[in-house]
Amino acid sequence: MNASILEAERVGEAFSEDGMLAARQFTRLAIQQIAEAVRPGMLEEDAVERAKSVLAKLGLRGTWHPVRVRFGINTIKAMKQPSVPGVVLKENDIFFVDIAPRYEAWEGDGGASFVVGRDQQLERCARNAEELFHEVRAAWRQHDWTGSRLYEYADQRARQMGWELNFDLPGHRLSDFPHAAIHTGSLAQAAFSPSPTRWVLEIHLRDPERRFGAFFEDLLLDDRFYER
């Protein structure tokens, strides 16, 4: 393994795969609890405050990036773009949750999309975001592809599904806190096959007419971690 790969996959002194998996477990639990608290008629800003309350109740008071719950038109935006203020969740609408809690020494990061009411296009977009995540993850396991090749494949499949892939969310490192002190490059730029428990795969799909989007992200892990 060459020096650049070793540097990109380096971890801190507190790194532990068990710790990373525990952080992930709390992250996925929090996402579900936040989603269950979201209702039509709620302001996006209120949903963000509710999300923070859920994290606090789980003992996850620190986050390494802002807590995000995005409704409707705000689901097309890149994460670093601010939401349009005052957006209310409609009766038939889409939203996603994106959180990055710290559990003890370890970083979590995860996201998922949810649909309220009945809208087949919204439901398909949310479903496809998660499906594409798993398709790309399967390609990583089966073909040992580089990070850049994985995102090329994700882009191709997103187009076949009828969506745009947002490359402003290109995947990134995760580690014992803070991963940014270890490596800041994206997964989509990685010229090597990423190791498990060290990288987050992000899939952000957008409607070609930019009316709505869907998001799913999680650690790159083997199939056994996704069995239900």
Short mmCIF file of C-alpha atoms in Angstrom, two decimals, residues 107-195:
data_model
loop_
_atom_site.label_atom_id
_atom_site.label_comp_id
_atom_site.label_asym_id
_atom_site.label_seq_id
_atom_site.Cartn_x
_atom_site.Cartn_y
_atom_site.Cartn_z
CA GLU A 107 -17.93 10.01 14.85
CA GLY A 108 -21.26 8.98 13.47
CA ASP A 109 -22.78 10.17 10.23
CA GLY A 110 -25.96 9.13 8.53
CA GLY A 111 -28.91 10.24 6.50
CA ALA A 112 -32.19 8.93 5.13
CA SER A 113 -35.25 10.22 3.30
CA PHE A 114 -38.91 9.88 4.20
CA VAL A 115 -42.21 10.57 2.47
CA VAL A 116 -45.47 11.69 4.07
CA GLY A 117 -48.79 11.14 2.29
CA ARG A 118 -48.95 9.35 -1.02
CA ASP A 119 -46.92 10.58 -3.98
CA GLN A 120 -45.42 7.94 -6.23
CA GLN A 121 -42.63 10.16 -7.57
CA LEU A 122 -41.50 11.17 -4.10
CA GLU A 123 -41.71 7.59 -2.88
CA ARG A 124 -39.65 6.37 -5.82
CA CYS A 125 -36.99 9.02 -5.29
CA ALA A 126 -36.61 8.17 -1.59
CA ARG A 127 -36.57 4.46 -2.34
CA ASN A 128 -34.06 4.83 -5.18
CA ALA A 129 -31.63 6.82 -3.02
CA GLU A 130 -31.38 3.94 -0.55
CA GLU A 131 -31.38 1.31 -3.30
CA LEU A 132 -28.57 3.08 -5.13
CA PHE A 133 -26.55 3.30 -1.93
CA HIS A 134 -26.73 -0.47 -1.65
CA GLU A 135 -26.00 -1.02 -5.35
CA VAL A 136 -22.83 1.05 -5.06
CA ARG A 137 -21.90 -0.67 -1.81
CA ALA A 138 -22.36 -4.06 -3.51
CA ALA A 139 -20.07 -2.95 -6.36
CA TRP A 140 -17.46 -1.98 -3.78
CA ARG A 141 -17.60 -5.43 -2.19
CA GLN A 142 -17.76 -7.40 -5.43
CA HIS A 143 -15.31 -5.51 -7.63
CA ASP A 144 -12.96 -3.79 -5.18
CA TRP A 145 -13.48 -0.56 -7.12
CA THR A 146 -11.83 2.73 -6.28
CA GLY A 147 -13.86 5.52 -4.72
CA SER A 148 -13.85 7.46 -7.98
CA ARG A 149 -15.08 4.42 -9.91
CA LEU A 150 -17.87 3.91 -7.39
CA TYR A 151 -19.15 7.43 -7.98
CA GLU A 152 -18.88 7.04 -11.75
CA TYR A 153 -21.09 3.99 -11.39
CA ALA A 154 -23.47 5.84 -9.06
CA ASP A 155 -23.81 8.65 -11.62
CA GLN A 156 -24.56 6.19 -14.41
CA ARG A 157 -27.16 4.31 -12.39
CA ALA A 158 -28.81 7.52 -11.14
CA ARG A 159 -29.32 8.65 -14.72
CA GLN A 160 -30.77 5.27 -15.65
CA MET A 161 -33.21 5.65 -12.77
CA GLY A 162 -34.22 9.09 -14.08
CA TRP A 163 -32.43 11.25 -11.48
CA GLU A 164 -29.40 13.50 -11.20
CA LEU A 165 -26.61 12.59 -8.79
CA ASN A 166 -25.39 15.57 -6.79
CA PHE A 167 -21.59 15.48 -6.78
CA ASP A 168 -21.52 18.18 -4.09
CA LEU A 169 -21.95 15.24 -1.71
CA PRO A 170 -19.05 13.00 -2.74
CA GLY A 171 -18.53 10.85 0.36
CA HIS A 172 -15.83 11.37 2.97
CA ARG A 173 -13.74 9.93 5.79
CA LEU A 174 -15.07 9.08 9.21
CA SER A 175 -12.96 8.23 12.23
CA ASP A 176 -12.33 8.99 15.85
CA PHE A 177 -12.97 12.71 16.21
CA PRO A 178 -11.94 14.80 14.35
CA HIS A 179 -11.52 13.04 11.01
CA ALA A 180 -10.75 16.38 9.31
CA ALA A 181 -7.43 16.47 11.15
CA ILE A 182 -6.60 13.12 9.56
CA HIS A 183 -7.92 13.37 6.01
CA THR A 184 -10.22 15.81 4.18
CA GLY A 185 -10.37 14.30 0.69
CA SER A 186 -13.63 12.95 -0.70
CA LEU A 187 -14.50 9.33 -1.44
CA ALA A 188 -15.28 10.30 -5.04
CA GLN A 189 -11.64 11.37 -5.44
CA ALA A 190 -10.13 8.25 -3.88
CA ALA A 191 -7.89 6.39 -6.34
CA PHE A 192 -8.03 3.21 -4.27
CA SER A 193 -10.65 0.85 -2.90
CA PRO A 194 -11.81 2.19 0.48
CA SER A 195 -11.63 0.14 3.66
#
